[in-house]
Tab-separated table of C-alpha atoms in Angstrom:
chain	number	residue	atom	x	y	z
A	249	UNK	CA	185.113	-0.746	287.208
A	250	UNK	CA	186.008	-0.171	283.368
A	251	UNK	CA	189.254	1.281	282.306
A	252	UNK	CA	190.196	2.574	285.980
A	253	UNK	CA	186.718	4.813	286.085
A	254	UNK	CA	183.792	4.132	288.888
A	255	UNK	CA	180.393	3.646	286.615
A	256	UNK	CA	177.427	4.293	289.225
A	257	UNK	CA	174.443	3.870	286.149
A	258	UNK	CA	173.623	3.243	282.881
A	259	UNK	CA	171.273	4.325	280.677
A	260	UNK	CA	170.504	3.746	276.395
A	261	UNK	CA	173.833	3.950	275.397
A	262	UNK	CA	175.392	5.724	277.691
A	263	UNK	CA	176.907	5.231	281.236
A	264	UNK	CA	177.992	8.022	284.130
A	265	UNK	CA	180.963	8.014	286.467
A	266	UNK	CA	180.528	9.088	290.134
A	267	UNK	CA	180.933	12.740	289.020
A	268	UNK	CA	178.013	12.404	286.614
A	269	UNK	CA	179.895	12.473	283.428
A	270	UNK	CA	177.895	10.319	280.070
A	271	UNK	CA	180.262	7.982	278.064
A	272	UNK	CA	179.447	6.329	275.409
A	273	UNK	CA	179.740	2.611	275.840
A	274	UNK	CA	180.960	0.915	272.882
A	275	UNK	CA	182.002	-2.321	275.109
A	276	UNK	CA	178.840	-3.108	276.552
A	277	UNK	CA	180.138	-5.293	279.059
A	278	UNK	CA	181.849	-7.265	275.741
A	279	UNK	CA	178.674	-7.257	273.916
A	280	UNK	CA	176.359	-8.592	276.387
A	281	UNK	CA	174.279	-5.346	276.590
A	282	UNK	CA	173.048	-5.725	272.907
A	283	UNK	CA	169.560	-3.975	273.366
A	284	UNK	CA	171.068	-0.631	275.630
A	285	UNK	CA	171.762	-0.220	279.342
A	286	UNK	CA	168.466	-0.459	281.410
A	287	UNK	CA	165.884	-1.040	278.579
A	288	UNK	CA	162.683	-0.542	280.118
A	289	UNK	CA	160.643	-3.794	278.942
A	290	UNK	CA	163.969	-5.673	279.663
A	291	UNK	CA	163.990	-4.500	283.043
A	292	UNK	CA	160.232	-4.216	283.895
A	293	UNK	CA	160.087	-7.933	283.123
A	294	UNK	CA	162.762	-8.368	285.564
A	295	UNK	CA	161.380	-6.445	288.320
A	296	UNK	CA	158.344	-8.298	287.704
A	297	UNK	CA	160.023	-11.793	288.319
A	298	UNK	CA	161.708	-10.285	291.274
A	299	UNK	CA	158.694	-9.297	292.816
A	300	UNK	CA	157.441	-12.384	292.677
A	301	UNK	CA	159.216	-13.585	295.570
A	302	UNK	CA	160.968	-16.742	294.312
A	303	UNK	CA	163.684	-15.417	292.030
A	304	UNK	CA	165.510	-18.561	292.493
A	305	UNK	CA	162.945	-20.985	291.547
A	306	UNK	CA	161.740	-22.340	288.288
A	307	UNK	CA	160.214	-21.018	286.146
A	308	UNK	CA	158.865	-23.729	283.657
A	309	UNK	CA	156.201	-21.476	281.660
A	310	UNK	CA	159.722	-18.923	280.969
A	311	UNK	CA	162.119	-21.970	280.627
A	312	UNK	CA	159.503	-23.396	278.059
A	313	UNK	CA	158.864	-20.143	276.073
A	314	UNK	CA	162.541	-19.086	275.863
A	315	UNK	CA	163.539	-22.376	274.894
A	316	UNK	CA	160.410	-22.406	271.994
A	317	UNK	CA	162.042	-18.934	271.035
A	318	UNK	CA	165.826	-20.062	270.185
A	319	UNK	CA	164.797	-23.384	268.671
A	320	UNK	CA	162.163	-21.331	266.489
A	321	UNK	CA	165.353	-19.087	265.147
A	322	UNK	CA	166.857	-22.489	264.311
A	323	UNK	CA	166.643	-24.645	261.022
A	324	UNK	CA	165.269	-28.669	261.825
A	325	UNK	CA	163.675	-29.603	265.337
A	326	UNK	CA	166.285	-28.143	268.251
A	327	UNK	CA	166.176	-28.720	271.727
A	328	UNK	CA	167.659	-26.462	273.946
A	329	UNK	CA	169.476	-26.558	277.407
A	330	UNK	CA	170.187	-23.628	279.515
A	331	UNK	CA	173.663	-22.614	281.704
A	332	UNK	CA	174.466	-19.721	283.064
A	333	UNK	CA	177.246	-18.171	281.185
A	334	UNK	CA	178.927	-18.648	277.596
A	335	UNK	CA	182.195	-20.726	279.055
A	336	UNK	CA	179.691	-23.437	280.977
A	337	UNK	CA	177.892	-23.470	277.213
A	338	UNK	CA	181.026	-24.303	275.050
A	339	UNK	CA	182.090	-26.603	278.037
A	340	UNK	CA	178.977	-28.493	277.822
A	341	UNK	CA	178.501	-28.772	274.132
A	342	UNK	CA	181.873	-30.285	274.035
A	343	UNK	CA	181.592	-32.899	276.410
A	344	UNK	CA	177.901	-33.730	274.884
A	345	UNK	CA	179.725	-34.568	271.768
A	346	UNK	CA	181.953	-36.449	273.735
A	347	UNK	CA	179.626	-38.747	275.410
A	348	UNK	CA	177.569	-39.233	272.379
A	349	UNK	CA	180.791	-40.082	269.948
A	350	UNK	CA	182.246	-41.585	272.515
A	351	UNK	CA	186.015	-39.846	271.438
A	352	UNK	CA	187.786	-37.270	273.551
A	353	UNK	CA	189.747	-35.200	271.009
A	354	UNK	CA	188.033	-31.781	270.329
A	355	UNK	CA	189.502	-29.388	267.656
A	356	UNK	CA	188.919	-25.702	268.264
A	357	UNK	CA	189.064	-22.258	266.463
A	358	UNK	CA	189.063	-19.103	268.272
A	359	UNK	CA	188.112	-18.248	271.653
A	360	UNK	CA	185.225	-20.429	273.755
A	361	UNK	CA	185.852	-18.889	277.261
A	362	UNK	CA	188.205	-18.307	280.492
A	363	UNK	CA	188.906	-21.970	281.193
A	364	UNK	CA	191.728	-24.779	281.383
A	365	UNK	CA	189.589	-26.248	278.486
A	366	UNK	CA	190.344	-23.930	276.609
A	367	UNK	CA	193.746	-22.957	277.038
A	368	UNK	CA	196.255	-22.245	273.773
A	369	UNK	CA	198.871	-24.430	272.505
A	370	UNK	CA	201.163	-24.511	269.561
A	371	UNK	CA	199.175	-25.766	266.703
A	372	UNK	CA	199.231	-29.794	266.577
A	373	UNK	CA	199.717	-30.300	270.598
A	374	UNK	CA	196.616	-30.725	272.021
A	375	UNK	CA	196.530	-29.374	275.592
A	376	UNK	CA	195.694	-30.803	278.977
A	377	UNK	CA	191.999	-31.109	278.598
A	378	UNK	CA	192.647	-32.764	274.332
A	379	UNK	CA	191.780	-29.565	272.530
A	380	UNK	CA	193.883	-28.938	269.276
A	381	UNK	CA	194.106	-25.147	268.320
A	382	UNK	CA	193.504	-24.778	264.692
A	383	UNK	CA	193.469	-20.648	265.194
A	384	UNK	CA	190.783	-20.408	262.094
A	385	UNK	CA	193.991	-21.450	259.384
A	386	UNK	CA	192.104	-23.566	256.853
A	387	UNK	CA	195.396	-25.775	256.216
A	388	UNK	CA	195.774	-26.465	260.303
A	389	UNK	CA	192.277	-27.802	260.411
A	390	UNK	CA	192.657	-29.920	257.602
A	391	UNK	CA	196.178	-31.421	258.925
A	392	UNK	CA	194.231	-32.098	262.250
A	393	UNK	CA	191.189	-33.987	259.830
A	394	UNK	CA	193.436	-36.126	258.001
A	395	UNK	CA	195.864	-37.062	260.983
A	396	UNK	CA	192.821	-37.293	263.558
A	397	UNK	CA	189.347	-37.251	262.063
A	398	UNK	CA	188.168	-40.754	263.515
A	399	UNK	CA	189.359	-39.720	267.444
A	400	UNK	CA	187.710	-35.927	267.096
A	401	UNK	CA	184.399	-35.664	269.399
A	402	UNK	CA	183.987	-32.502	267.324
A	403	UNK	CA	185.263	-29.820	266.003
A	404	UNK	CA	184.400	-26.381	267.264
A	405	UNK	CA	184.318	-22.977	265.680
A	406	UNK	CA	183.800	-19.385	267.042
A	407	UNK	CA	183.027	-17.276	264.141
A	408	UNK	CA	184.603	-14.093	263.036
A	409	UNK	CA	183.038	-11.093	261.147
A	410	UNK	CA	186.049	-8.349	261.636
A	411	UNK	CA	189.001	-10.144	259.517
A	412	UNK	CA	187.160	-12.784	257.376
A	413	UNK	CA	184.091	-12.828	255.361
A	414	UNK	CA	180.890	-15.305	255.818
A	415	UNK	CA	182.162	-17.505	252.959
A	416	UNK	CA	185.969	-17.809	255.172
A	417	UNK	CA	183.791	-19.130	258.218
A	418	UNK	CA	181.240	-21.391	256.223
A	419	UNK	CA	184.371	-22.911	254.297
A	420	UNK	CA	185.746	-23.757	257.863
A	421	UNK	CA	182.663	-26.367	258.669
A	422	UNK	CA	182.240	-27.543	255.208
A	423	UNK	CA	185.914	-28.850	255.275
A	424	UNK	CA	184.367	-30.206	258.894
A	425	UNK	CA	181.799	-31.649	257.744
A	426	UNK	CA	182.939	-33.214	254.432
A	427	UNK	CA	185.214	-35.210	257.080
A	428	UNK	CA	181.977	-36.614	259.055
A	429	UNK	CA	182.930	-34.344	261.946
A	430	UNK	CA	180.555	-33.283	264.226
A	431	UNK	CA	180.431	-29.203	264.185
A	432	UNK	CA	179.901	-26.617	266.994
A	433	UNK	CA	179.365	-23.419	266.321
A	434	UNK	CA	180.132	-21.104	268.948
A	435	UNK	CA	177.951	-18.760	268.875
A	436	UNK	CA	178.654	-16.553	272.162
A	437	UNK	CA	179.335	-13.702	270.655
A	438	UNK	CA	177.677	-13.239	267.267
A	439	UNK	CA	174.323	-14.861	267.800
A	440	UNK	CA	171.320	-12.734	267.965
A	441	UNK	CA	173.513	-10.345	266.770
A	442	UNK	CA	174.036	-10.344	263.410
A	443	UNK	CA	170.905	-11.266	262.414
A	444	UNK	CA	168.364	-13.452	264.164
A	445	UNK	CA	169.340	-16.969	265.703
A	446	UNK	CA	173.017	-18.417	264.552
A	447	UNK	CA	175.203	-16.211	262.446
A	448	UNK	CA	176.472	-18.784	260.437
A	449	UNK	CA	172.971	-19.641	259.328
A	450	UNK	CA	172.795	-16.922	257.220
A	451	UNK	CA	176.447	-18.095	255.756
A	452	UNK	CA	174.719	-21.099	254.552
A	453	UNK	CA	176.284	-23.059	257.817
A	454	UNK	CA	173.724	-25.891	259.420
A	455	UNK	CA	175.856	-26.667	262.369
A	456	UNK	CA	174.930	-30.255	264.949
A	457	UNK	CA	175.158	-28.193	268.068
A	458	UNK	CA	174.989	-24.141	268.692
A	459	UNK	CA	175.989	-22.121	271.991
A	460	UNK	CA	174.789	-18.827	272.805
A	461	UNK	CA	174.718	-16.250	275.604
A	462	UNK	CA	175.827	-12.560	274.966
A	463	UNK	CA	172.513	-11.606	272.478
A	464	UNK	CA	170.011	-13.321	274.556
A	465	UNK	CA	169.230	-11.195	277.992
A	466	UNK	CA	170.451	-8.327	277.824
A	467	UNK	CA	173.395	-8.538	280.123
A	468	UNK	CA	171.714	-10.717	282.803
A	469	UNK	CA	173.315	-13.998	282.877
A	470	UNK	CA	172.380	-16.597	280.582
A	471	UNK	CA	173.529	-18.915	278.191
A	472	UNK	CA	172.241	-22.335	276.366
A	473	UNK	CA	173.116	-25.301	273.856
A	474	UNK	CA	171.296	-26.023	271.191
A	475	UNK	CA	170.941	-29.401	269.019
A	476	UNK	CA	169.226	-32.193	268.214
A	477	UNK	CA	167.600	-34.900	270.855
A	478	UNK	CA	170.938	-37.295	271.040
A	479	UNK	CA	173.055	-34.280	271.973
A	480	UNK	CA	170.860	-32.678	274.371
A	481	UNK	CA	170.132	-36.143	276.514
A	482	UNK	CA	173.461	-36.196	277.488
A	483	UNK	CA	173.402	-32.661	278.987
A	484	UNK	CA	169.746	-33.257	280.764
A	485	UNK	CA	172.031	-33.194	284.234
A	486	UNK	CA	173.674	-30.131	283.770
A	487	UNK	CA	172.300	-27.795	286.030
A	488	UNK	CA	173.412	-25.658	289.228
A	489	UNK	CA	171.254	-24.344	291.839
A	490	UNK	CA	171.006	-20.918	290.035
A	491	UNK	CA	170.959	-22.616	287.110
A	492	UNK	CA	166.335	-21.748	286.648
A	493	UNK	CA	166.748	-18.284	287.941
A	494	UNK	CA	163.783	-16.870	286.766
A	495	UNK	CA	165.064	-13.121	286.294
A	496	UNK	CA	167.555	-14.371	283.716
A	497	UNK	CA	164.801	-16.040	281.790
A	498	UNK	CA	162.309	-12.816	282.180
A	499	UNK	CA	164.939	-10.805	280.946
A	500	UNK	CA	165.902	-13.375	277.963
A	501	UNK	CA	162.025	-13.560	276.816
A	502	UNK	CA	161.820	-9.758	276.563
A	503	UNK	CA	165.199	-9.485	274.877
A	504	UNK	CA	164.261	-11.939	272.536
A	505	UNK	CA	160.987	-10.035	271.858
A	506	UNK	CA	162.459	-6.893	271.663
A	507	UNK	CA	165.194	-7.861	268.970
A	508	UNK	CA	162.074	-8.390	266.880
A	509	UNK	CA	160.223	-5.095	267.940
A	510	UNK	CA	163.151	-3.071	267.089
A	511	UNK	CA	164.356	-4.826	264.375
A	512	UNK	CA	168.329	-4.657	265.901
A	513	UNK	CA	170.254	-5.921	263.845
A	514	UNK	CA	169.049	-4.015	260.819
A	515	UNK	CA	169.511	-1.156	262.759
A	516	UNK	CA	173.073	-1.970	263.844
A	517	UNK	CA	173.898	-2.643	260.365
A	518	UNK	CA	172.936	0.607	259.446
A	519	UNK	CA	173.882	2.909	262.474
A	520	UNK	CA	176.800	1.591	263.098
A	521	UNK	CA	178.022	1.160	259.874
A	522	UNK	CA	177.587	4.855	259.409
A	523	UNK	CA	179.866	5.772	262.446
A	524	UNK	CA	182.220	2.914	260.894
A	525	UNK	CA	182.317	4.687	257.687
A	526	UNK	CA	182.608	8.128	258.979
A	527	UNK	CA	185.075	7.019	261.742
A	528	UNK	CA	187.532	6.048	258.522
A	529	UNK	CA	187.342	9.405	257.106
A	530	UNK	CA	188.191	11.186	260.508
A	531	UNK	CA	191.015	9.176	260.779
A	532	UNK	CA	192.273	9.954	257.575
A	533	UNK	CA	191.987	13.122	257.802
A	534	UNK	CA	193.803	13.282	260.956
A	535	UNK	CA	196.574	10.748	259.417
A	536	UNK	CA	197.190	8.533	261.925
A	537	UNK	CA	198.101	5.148	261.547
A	538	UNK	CA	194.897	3.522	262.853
A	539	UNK	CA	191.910	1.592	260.502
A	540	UNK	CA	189.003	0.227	261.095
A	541	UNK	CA	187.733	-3.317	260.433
A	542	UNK	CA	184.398	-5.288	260.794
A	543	UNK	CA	180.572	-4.050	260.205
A	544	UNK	CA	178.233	-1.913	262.132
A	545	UNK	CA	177.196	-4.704	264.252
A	546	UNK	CA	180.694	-5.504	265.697
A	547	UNK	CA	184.083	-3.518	264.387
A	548	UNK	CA	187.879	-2.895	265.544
A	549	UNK	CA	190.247	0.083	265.669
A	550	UNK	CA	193.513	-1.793	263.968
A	551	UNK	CA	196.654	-0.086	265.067
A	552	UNK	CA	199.832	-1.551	266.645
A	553	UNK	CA	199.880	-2.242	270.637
A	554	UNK	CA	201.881	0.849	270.823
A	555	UNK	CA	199.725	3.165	269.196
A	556	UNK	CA	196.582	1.399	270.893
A	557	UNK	CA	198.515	2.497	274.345
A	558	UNK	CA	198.148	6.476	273.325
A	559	UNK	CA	194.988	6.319	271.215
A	560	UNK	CA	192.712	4.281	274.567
A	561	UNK	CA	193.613	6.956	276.708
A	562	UNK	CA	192.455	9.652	274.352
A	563	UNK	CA	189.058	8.122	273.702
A	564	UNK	CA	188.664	7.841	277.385
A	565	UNK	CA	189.075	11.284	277.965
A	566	UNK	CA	186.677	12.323	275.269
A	567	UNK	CA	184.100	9.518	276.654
A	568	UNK	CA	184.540	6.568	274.751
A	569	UNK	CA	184.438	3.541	276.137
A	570	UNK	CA	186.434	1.038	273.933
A	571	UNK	CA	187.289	-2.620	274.776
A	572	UNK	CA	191.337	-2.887	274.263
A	573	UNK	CA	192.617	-5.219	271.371
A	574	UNK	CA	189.145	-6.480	270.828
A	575	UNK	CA	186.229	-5.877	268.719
A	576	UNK	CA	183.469	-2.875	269.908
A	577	UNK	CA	179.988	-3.985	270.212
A	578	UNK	CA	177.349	-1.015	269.663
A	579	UNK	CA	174.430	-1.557	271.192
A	580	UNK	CA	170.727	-0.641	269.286
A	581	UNK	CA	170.583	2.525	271.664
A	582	UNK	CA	173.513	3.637	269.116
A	583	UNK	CA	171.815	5.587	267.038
A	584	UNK	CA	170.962	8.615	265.097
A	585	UNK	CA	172.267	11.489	266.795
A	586	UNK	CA	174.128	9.428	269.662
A	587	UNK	CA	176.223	8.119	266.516
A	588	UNK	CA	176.709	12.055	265.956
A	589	UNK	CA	178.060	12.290	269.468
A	590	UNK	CA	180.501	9.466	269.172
A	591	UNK	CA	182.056	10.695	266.156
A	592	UNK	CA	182.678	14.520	267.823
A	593	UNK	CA	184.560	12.652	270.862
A	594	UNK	CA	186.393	10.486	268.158
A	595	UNK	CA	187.527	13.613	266.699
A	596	UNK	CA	188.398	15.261	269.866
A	597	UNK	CA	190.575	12.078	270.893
A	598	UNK	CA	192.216	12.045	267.839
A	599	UNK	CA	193.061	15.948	267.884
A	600	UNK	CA	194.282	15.216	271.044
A	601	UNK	CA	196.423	12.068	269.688
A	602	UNK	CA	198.304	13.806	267.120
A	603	UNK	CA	198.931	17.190	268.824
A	604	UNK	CA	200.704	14.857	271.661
A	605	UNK	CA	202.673	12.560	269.533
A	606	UNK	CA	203.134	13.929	266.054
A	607	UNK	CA	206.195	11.349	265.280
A	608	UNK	CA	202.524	9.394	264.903
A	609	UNK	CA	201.444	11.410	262.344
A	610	UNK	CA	201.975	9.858	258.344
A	611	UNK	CA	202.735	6.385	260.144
A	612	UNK	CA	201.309	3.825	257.987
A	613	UNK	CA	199.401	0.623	259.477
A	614	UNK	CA	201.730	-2.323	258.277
A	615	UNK	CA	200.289	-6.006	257.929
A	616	UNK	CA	201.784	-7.122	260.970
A	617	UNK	CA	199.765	-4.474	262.648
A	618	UNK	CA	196.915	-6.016	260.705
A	619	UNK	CA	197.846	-9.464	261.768
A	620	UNK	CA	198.567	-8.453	265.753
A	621	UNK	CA	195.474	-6.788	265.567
A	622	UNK	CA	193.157	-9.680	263.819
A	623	UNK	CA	195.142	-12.395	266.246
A	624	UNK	CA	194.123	-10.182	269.434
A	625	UNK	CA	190.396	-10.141	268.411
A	626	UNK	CA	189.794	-13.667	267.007
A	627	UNK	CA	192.459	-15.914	268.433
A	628	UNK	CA	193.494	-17.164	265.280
A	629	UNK	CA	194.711	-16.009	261.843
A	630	UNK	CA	192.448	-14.167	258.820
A	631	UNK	CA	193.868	-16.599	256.429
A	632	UNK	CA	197.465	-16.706	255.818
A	633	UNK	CA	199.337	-13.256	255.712
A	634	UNK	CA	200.327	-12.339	251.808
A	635	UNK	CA	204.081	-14.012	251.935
A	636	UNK	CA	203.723	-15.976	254.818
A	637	UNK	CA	204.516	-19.614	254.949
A	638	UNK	CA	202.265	-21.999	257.079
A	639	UNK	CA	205.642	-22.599	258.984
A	640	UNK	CA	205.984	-19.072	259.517
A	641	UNK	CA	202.089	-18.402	260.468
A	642	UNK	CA	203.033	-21.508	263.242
A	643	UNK	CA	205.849	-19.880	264.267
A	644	UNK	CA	203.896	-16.825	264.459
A	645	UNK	CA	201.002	-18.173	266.761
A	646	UNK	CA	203.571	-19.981	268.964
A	647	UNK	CA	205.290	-16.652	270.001
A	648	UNK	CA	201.961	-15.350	270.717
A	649	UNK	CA	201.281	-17.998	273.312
């Protein structure tokens, strides 16, 4: 099910409802579909695991490859453990870094998954499980350094590309790792792609342990931890009985291989930066009070709730699939003249959007919009808005929780 509608198949970039009708899929099942629906090396390799008749055994020769492959993308010697989906990966890397510091504290920024782990608190109360919630504010982390750097197992940080720049993120595990905290960066979303391997990488970030799982398979379910030995002995344990599945790997290898062949992320820089671009001027030139934010890779429509409540409806109709109050992940199948498409149903939605509520029309987007929108997306705060106190960016996050 997505947005109330009955998908039946998917194909490139596109999926069809029961009645046959193509929408472009900008979700992609929240970025897990990175290379297109049903790409056919992606899926032959699949098919071919299938067919072997033990799906659910081991596969050492895939687990071995794959394993080669995300280690290779990594700077030093990496070993790497596999789970099955990015909440089991954060999970784990945490409580490796517990066992091997031997402290229980972990401090977080942004979001790591649907579990009591993870769950929000006011900044400085660490929840059930001892997570702090730093939500990305340079001065939070730093109070939770200097009043608890000797009892943090690590520190943990999902990286952001819509709100804050590179530099913003890399400053973030510097001020870790100037403390002698050990540094997780969560990589579930962004890695594989933004460019090749760990986002942060290319922000000049060497990180002690990485998590992946949305660029590595294609949608099939996968995720891992990467580190060094001491970190991965602890997690040699880990495993489920679906844990080996071998069309998860199949599919990972070819993904993998493909990102290469097609040189993705290059070509989601590009693409999708042009329907970023052009997006802006259509919405300007229909003057409503909705921007966009982020790259081609991953971007946001910033608007206030209330205006996100008329304008999701609208692109639905014209066959856009958007993921509400969250960033859009374009897959490589968006492209060229499927770019073209996207735009003329943009334009049709908002045609639609003004004619039906022209009190909308000449609204400007204020910086609480900007905040609401940035705190939706990334769990946390670009920075601290221009006249905000840290008191008042606390108070802020509290009432959001």
């Amino acid at each position: 099910m997505a947005r109330n509608l009955t998908l039946v198949r998917g194909e490139g970039a596109y999926v069809y409802d029961a009645a046959g009708r193509g929408l472009i899929d900008l979700s992609n099942s929240f970025g897990s579909v990175l290379l297109g629906h049903q790409d056919p090396v992606v899926t032959s390799a699949v098919l071919d695991a299938v067919r072997t008749g033990l799906p659910a055994a081991a596969s050492l020769d895939l687990q071995n490859r794959l394993a080669a492959q995300i280690a290779g993308d990594l700077p030093g010697e990496q070993r790497v453990a596999f789970f099955k989906t990015g909440t089991a990966a954060t999970r784990a890397a945490a409580s490796a870094a517990r066992q091997v510091t031997g402290r229980r504290l972990i401090a977080s920024c942004g979001y790591h998954g649907y579990d009591l782990m993870w769950e929000f608190t006011p900044p400085g109360q660490p929840n059930s499980e001892g997570v702090l919630h730093c939500y990305h504010l340079p001065e939070l982390l730093d109070r939770v350094l200097d009043e608890h750097a000797d009892e943090l197992a690590a520190v943990i940080i999902a990286p952001d590309y819509i709100h804050v720049s590179p530099q913003y993120i890399a400053d973030l595990f510097h001020r870790c790792q100037r403390a002698g905290v050990v540094t997780i960066a969560d990589e579930v979303k962004h890695g594989y792609r933004m460019l090749r391997g760990a986002s942060v990488n290319g922000a000049g970030v060497r990180a002690d342990i990485y998590t992946y799982a949305k660029g590595i398979s294609n949608g099939w379910p996968l995720s891992c931890v990467a580190g060094d030995e001491r970190f991965m002995d602890p997690l040699a344990e880990f495993v489920s009985t679906l844990t080996f599945e071998a069309p998860s790997f199949a599919a990972a290898a070819a993904t993998l291989d493909r990102l290469t062949e097609l040189d993705v992320q290059a070509r989601l820089g590009t693409d999708g930066g042009r329907f970023v671009s052009e997006a802006t001027k259509l919405i300007d030139a229909h003057d409503l009070p909705i921007e966009m934010a982020g790259t081609g890779a991953a971007f946001q429509f910033v608007c206030a709730p209330e205006v996100e409540e008329i304008f999701l409806p609208h692109a639905l109709a014209a066959g856009l699939i958007l993921e509400p109050s969250d960033q859009q992940y374009p897959s490589a199948c968006f492209r060229d003249e499927v770019v073209d498409d996207a735009l003329d149903r943009l334009g049709r939605a908002l045609t639609a959007m003004a004619a039906s509520r022209p009190d909308l029309v000449g609204r400007e987007v204020t910086q609480l919009d900007r905040v609401q929108s940035a705190f939706c997306q990334m769990d946390g705060l670009p920075g601290r808005p221009d006249g905000w106190s840290l008191a008042e960016c606390v108070d802020y996050v509290t009432g959001q929780l």
